[in-house]
Coordinates of C-alpha atoms in Angstrom, one line a residue:
M155 CA -21.2 62.4 151.7
S156 CA -18.0 61.9 149.9
V157 CA -18.0 63.5 146.3
K158 CA -15.0 62.8 143.9
I159 CA -14.0 66.5 142.9
E160 CA -10.7 68.1 142.6
E161 CA -9.3 69.0 146.0
S162 CA -9.3 72.6 146.1
W163 CA -13.1 72.7 144.9
H164 CA -13.7 70.1 147.6
R165 CA -12.7 72.7 150.1
V166 CA -14.7 75.4 148.8
M167 CA -17.7 73.3 148.0
A168 CA -17.8 71.1 151.0
P169 CA -20.9 72.7 152.8
E170 CA -23.2 72.0 149.7
F171 CA -22.2 68.4 149.9
Q172 CA -23.9 68.0 153.3
K173 CA -27.1 69.9 152.3
E174 CA -30.7 68.4 151.9
Y175 CA -30.9 69.6 148.1
F176 CA -27.6 67.9 147.5
K177 CA -28.3 64.5 148.9
K178 CA -31.6 64.6 146.9
L179 CA -29.7 65.5 143.6
I180 CA -27.2 62.8 144.2
S181 CA -29.9 60.2 144.6
F182 CA -31.6 61.5 141.5
V183 CA -28.6 61.4 139.6
K184 CA -27.7 57.8 140.6
D185 CA -31.1 56.6 139.7
E186 CA -31.0 58.3 136.4
Y187 CA -27.7 56.7 135.5
A188 CA -28.8 53.3 136.8
N189 CA -32.0 53.6 134.6
H190 CA -31.4 55.5 131.7
Q191 CA -28.5 56.6 129.2
V192 CA -27.1 59.9 130.9
F193 CA -24.3 62.3 129.7
P194 CA -21.7 62.9 130.4
P195 CA -20.1 59.7 131.3
G196 CA -20.3 59.7 135.4
S197 CA -16.5 59.9 135.9
L198 CA -16.5 63.2 134.0
I199 CA -19.6 65.1 135.9
F200 CA -17.2 67.3 137.6
N201 CA -14.8 67.6 134.7
A202 CA -15.0 71.3 134.8
F203 CA -13.9 71.3 138.4
D204 CA -11.2 68.9 137.9
K205 CA -9.6 70.4 134.8
T206 CA -9.7 74.1 136.4
P207 CA -8.9 74.2 140.0
F208 CA -10.4 76.9 142.1
D209 CA -7.1 78.3 142.6
Q210 CA -6.3 78.5 138.9
V211 CA -9.6 80.0 137.5
K212 CA -9.1 83.0 135.7
V213 CA -12.1 83.1 133.5
V214 CA -15.5 81.7 133.8
L215 CA -17.8 80.8 130.9
I216 CA -21.2 79.6 131.9
G217 CA -23.3 77.3 129.8
Q218 CA -26.9 75.7 130.3
D219 CA -27.3 71.9 129.7
P220 CA -24.7 69.2 128.7
Y221 CA -24.8 67.9 125.1
H222 CA -27.5 65.3 124.8
G223 CA -26.3 63.6 121.7
P224 CA -23.8 60.4 122.0
G225 CA -20.1 60.9 122.5
Q226 CA -20.4 64.6 122.7
A227 CA -20.5 66.0 126.6
H228 CA -17.5 65.4 128.6
G229 CA -18.3 67.7 131.4
L230 CA -17.1 71.3 129.8
A231 CA -19.4 73.8 128.7
F232 CA -19.4 74.2 124.9
S233 CA -17.0 71.4 124.4
V234 CA -17.1 68.3 122.6
Q235 CA -14.8 65.4 122.6
D236 CA -12.1 64.8 120.2
G237 CA -13.4 63.2 116.9
V238 CA -16.9 65.1 117.3
T239 CA -18.0 67.4 114.8
P240 CA -18.4 70.8 116.7
P241 CA -21.9 71.8 117.1
P242 CA -23.3 75.0 115.6
S243 CA -22.8 77.2 118.8
L244 CA -19.3 76.1 119.2
R245 CA -18.4 76.7 115.2
N246 CA -19.7 80.5 116.0
I247 CA -17.3 80.8 118.8
F248 CA -14.2 79.5 116.7
K249 CA -15.3 82.0 113.9
E250 CA -15.5 84.8 116.5
I251 CA -12.1 83.9 118.0
K252 CA -10.6 83.9 114.3
D253 CA -12.3 87.3 113.7
D254 CA -11.1 88.7 117.1
V255 CA -7.7 87.3 117.3
G256 CA -6.9 86.0 114.2
K257 CA -6.6 82.4 115.5
P258 CA -7.5 79.6 112.7
I259 CA -10.5 77.6 113.2
P260 CA -9.4 74.4 115.1
K261 CA -10.2 70.9 113.6
S262 CA -11.2 69.7 117.3
G263 CA -13.8 71.1 119.4
N264 CA -12.2 69.8 122.5
L265 CA -11.8 73.2 124.7
E266 CA -9.8 71.2 127.6
R267 CA -6.9 73.3 126.3
W268 CA -8.8 76.3 127.6
A269 CA -9.7 74.7 130.8
V270 CA -5.9 73.8 132.0
Q271 CA -5.4 77.6 131.4
G272 CA -7.7 78.6 133.6
V273 CA -10.9 78.9 131.9
L274 CA -13.8 77.4 133.9
L275 CA -16.2 75.9 131.4
L276 CA -19.3 75.6 133.6
N277 CA -22.7 74.3 132.8
A278 CA -25.4 75.2 135.2
T279 CA -26.6 71.7 135.0
L280 CA -24.0 68.8 134.8
T281 CA -26.1 65.9 133.6
V282 CA -28.6 65.2 131.2
R283 CA -30.7 62.1 129.9
A284 CA -29.6 61.2 126.3
N285 CA -31.8 63.0 123.4
S286 CA -33.9 64.7 126.3
P287 CA -32.5 68.4 126.3
G288 CA -33.3 69.9 130.0
S289 CA -34.0 66.6 131.6
H290 CA -32.0 67.4 134.6
Q291 CA -32.6 71.0 135.1
K292 CA -34.3 72.1 138.3
K293 CA -33.3 69.1 140.2
G294 CA -30.4 70.9 142.4
W295 CA -27.7 71.1 139.7
E296 CA -28.6 74.9 139.4
E297 CA -28.1 75.6 143.2
F298 CA -25.0 73.8 143.4
T299 CA -23.2 75.6 140.3
D300 CA -24.8 79.0 141.7
A301 CA -23.2 78.2 144.9
A302 CA -19.7 77.7 142.9
I303 CA -20.4 81.1 141.1
Q304 CA -20.8 82.7 144.3
K305 CA -17.5 81.2 145.9
L306 CA -15.5 82.5 143.3
S307 CA -17.1 85.9 143.3
E308 CA -16.5 86.1 147.0
E309 CA -12.8 84.7 147.5
K310 CA -11.2 85.8 144.2
E311 CA -10.8 89.1 142.5
G312 CA -10.2 90.0 138.9
L313 CA -11.9 86.9 137.6
V314 CA -13.6 87.6 133.8
F315 CA -17.3 86.4 133.8
L316 CA -18.4 85.5 130.1
L317 CA -22.4 85.7 130.2
W318 CA -23.7 84.8 126.6
G319 CA -27.3 84.7 126.2
A320 CA -30.2 85.8 128.6
F321 CA -30.0 82.6 130.8
A322 CA -26.1 83.0 131.7
Q323 CA -26.8 86.9 132.1
K324 CA -29.2 86.2 135.1
K325 CA -26.0 84.9 136.8
A326 CA -24.7 88.3 137.0
A327 CA -26.7 88.8 140.1
L328 CA -24.2 86.2 142.0
I329 CA -21.2 88.3 140.9
D330 CA -19.7 91.4 142.5
A331 CA -19.1 93.6 139.4
S332 CA -17.0 95.8 141.8
K333 CA -14.2 92.9 141.9
H334 CA -14.7 91.4 138.7
H335 CA -15.0 91.9 134.9
I336 CA -18.3 90.8 133.4
L337 CA -18.7 90.6 129.7
T338 CA -22.2 90.0 128.3
A339 CA -23.4 89.3 124.7
A340 CA -26.0 87.2 122.7
H341 CA -25.6 83.6 122.5
P342 CA -23.5 82.0 119.9
S343 CA -26.2 79.5 118.6
P344 CA -27.4 80.2 114.9
F345 CA -30.6 81.7 116.3
A346 CA -28.7 84.4 118.1
A347 CA -25.2 85.0 117.2
D348 CA -26.2 87.8 114.8
K349 CA -27.8 89.6 117.6
G350 CA -24.8 90.8 119.2
F351 CA -22.3 87.7 119.6
F352 CA -20.5 88.3 116.4
G353 CA -18.3 91.2 116.8
C354 CA -18.3 91.1 120.7
R355 CA -14.5 90.5 120.8
H356 CA -14.9 89.0 124.3
F357 CA -11.7 87.1 123.6
S358 CA -9.4 89.8 123.1
K359 CA -11.0 91.8 125.9
T360 CA -10.7 89.1 128.1
N361 CA -6.9 88.9 127.6
E362 CA -6.9 92.8 128.0
F363 CA -8.1 92.5 131.3
L364 CA -5.9 89.8 132.4
K365 CA -2.8 91.4 130.9
A366 CA -3.7 94.5 132.9
Q367 CA -3.7 92.7 136.2
G368 CA -0.3 90.8 135.1
Q369 CA -1.6 87.6 134.4
K370 CA -1.0 85.3 131.6
E371 CA -3.5 85.6 128.8
I372 CA -5.4 82.8 127.4
D373 CA -4.3 81.2 124.2
W374 CA -7.6 80.7 122.5

């Protein structure tokens, strides 16, 4: 099965493309795109992988589902396309960055600038039907993205994993904590941000880890 994904990720994930669950997943996704409005656009399903090659990953930020409103999702967790008003969770992320590292809140919610610096913005589920949150969960995407997390844990060292909220924190079981840095906090959504996301200082802490390893810090 031919999957269009960045070359270094294709090498790492090739065994998954041959598995039965992935073949069923691709069939489901193709049918959904043919018969419904689905986000992100088909060419951007693997955008997180394409923008942040396996060899360049330094930080992994795990989300759950793509945005399900028109024009929002473009294949990067928490990110929205230029010209789209940043959703509440992203506004809270920017607020924490301002409080943590003093960076002004940007006008655009497009996080491609993080992705090209080595921040893998990975949603557990990579597609969603319009206006139907969670509609593509438990169809196989989670198995695929879990495999990606495990490959990163096994083949790399010194990554920083940002796990916000209970869903993301369950992914800690896939990560070798003796080789990597795991930072956990409440989810940045308005319902939870006051319970431990605000004040977590994950952005400065991430850069401290990277600097200690002789790596370039992230310009948040």
